[in-house]
Each structure stands twice: as C-alpha cells, then as structure tokens.
Short mmCIF file of C-alpha atoms and ligand atoms in Angstrom, two decimals:
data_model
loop_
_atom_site.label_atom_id
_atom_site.label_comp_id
_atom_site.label_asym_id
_atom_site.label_seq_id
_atom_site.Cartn_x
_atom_site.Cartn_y
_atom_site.Cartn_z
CA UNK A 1 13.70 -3.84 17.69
CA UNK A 2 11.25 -1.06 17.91
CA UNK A 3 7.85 -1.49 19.14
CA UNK A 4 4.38 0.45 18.56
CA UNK A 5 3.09 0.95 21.63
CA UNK A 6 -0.48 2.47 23.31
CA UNK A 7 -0.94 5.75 21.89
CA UNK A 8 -1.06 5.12 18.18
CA UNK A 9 -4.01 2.83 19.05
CA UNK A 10 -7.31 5.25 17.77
CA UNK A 11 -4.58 7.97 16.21
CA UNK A 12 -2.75 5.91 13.65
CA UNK A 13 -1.01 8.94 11.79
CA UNK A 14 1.14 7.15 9.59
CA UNK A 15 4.19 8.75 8.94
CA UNK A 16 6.39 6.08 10.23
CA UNK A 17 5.34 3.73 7.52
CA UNK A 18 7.11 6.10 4.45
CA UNK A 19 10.33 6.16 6.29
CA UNK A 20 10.75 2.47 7.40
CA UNK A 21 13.63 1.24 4.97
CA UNK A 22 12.63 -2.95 5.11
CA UNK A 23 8.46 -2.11 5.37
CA UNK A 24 8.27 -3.88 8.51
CA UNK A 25 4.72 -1.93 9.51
CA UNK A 26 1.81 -4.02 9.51
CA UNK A 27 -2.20 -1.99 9.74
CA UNK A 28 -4.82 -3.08 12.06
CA UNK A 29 -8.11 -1.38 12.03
CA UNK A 30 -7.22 0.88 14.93
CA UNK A 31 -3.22 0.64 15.29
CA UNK A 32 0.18 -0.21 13.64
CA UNK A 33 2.70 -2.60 14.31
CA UNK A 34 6.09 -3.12 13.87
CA UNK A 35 7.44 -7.29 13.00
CA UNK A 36 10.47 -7.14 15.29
CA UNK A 37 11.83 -10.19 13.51
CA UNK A 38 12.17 -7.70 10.58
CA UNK A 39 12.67 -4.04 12.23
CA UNK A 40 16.46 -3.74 11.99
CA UNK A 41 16.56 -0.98 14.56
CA UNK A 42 18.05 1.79 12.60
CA UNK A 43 15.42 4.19 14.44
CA UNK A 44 14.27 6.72 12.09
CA UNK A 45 10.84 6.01 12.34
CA UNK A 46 11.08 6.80 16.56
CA UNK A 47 11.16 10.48 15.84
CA UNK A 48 8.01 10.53 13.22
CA UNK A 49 5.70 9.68 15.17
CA UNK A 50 3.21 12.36 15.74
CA UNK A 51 2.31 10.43 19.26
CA UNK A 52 5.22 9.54 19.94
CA UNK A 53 3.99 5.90 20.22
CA UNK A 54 7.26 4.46 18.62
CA UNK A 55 9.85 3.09 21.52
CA UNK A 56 13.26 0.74 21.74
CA UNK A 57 12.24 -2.12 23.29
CA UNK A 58 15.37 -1.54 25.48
CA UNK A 59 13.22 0.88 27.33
CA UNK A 60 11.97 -0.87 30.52
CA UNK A 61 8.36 -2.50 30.60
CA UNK A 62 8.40 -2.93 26.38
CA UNK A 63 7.61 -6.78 27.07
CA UNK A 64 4.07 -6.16 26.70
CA UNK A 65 4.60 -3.99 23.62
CA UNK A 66 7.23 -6.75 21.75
CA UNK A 67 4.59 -9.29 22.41
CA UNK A 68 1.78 -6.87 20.97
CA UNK A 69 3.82 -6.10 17.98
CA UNK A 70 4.34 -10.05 17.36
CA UNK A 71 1.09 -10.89 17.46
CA UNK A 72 -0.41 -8.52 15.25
CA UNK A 73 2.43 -8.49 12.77
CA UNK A 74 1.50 -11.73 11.80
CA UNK A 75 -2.11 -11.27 11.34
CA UNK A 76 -2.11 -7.87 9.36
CA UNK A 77 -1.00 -6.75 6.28
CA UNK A 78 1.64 -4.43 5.31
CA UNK A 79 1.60 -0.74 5.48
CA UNK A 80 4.03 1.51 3.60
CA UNK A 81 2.08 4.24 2.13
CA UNK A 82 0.78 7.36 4.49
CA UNK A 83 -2.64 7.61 4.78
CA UNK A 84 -5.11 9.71 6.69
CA UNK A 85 -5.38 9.62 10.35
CA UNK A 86 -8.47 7.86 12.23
CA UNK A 87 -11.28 10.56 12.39
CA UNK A 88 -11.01 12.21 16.08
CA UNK A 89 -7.40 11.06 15.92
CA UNK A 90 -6.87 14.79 17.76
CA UNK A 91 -9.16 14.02 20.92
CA UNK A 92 -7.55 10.19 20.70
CA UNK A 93 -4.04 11.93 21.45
CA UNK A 94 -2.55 10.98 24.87
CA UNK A 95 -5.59 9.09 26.42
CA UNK A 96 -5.15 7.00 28.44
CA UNK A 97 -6.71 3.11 28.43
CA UNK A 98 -6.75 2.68 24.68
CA UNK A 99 -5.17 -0.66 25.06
CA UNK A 100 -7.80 -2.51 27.45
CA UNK A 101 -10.80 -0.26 25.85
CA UNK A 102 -9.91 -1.32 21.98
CA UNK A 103 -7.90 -4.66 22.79
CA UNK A 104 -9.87 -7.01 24.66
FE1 LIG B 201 11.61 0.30 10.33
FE2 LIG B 201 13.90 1.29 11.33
FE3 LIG B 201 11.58 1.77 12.56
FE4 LIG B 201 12.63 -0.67 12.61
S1 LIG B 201 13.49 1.16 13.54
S2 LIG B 201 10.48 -0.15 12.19
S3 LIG B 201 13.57 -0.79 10.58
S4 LIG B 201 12.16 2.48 10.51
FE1 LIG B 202 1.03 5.12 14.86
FE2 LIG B 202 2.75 7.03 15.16
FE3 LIG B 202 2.94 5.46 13.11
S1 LIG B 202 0.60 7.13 15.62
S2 LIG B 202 0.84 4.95 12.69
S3 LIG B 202 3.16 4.85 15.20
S4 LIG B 202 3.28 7.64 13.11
#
C-alpha cells in the first residue's frame, strides 16, 4: 500500500485524489489518507503530490504512517474531487512537527 504521511498534514493540495483509480482517499480537516485495505499500489498518485507526502510503505519507518492511514480511513469520508489547498498551505510546506502539533 501507499501511505500519506506528515507533510500533507496543514497543506492538503489534493491532486492525488483525481488520479487514484479505486478512490481510496479519505479527508480529514487538516490531512488525507489513504485505506490501505483498498490502495492497490499501482503508484500514480506518489508522484502528484505537491509535498511529496505520498510514500510505499516498503520504505523503512512507514509503520507509524500505515497505522495513521488505518485509523483515519475509517473515520473520514471519501475524497475524489480536487479542491483548494488549506490557506497558508505555502508556509505549511516542509515543517517540521505537524504530526504531534495537529495530532494529539
Ligand atoms: Fe490510489 Fe494507486 Fe495511490 Fe493506491 S497507489 S492510493 S490505488 S493512486
Ligand atoms: Fe496531501 Fe499531497 Fe494529496 S499534500 S492531499 S497527499 S497531493
């Protein structure tokens, strides 16, 4: 599977959603998800990302990230149109922390 991981957390650009062929995104207030029960790992959405917050979760420490994805996936509902990005999405870009500062 793929995973969302830290930096679409405040960013949330969107363009992964129009690409994903089984609409396996799923929209939090501040971040995306991916179901990984339902991501059949064909990739294309890796190189959309504007953050480059989409990763294999063959890379090492995506535990975290598979878990994450889970969770949420269940809770939110589906994404598959692009929409705007958060406001300040620019400044949001790369920082670091987002996960302990918006998740707990
Ligand atoms: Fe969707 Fe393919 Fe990305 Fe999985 S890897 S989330 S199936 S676009
Ligand atoms: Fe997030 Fe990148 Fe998609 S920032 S919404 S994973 S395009």
């Amino acid at each position: 599977t793929y995973v969302v991981t830290e930096n679409c957390i405040m960013c949330k650009y969107t363009d992964c959603v129009e690409v994903c062929p089984v609409d396996c995104f799923y929209e939090g207030e501040n971040t995306l998800v991916i179901h990984p029960d339902e991501c059949i790992d064909c990739g294309v959405c890796e190189p959309e990302c504007p953050a480059d917050a989409i990763r294999p979760d063959t890379e090492p420490g995506m535990e975290t990230w598979v878990e994450f994805n889970r969770k949420y996936a269940e809770l939110w509902p589906v994404i598959t149109r692009k929409k705007d990005p958060m406001p300040g999405y620019q400044e949001m870009d790369g920082q670091a922390g987002k996960l302990e500062k918006y998740f707990s």
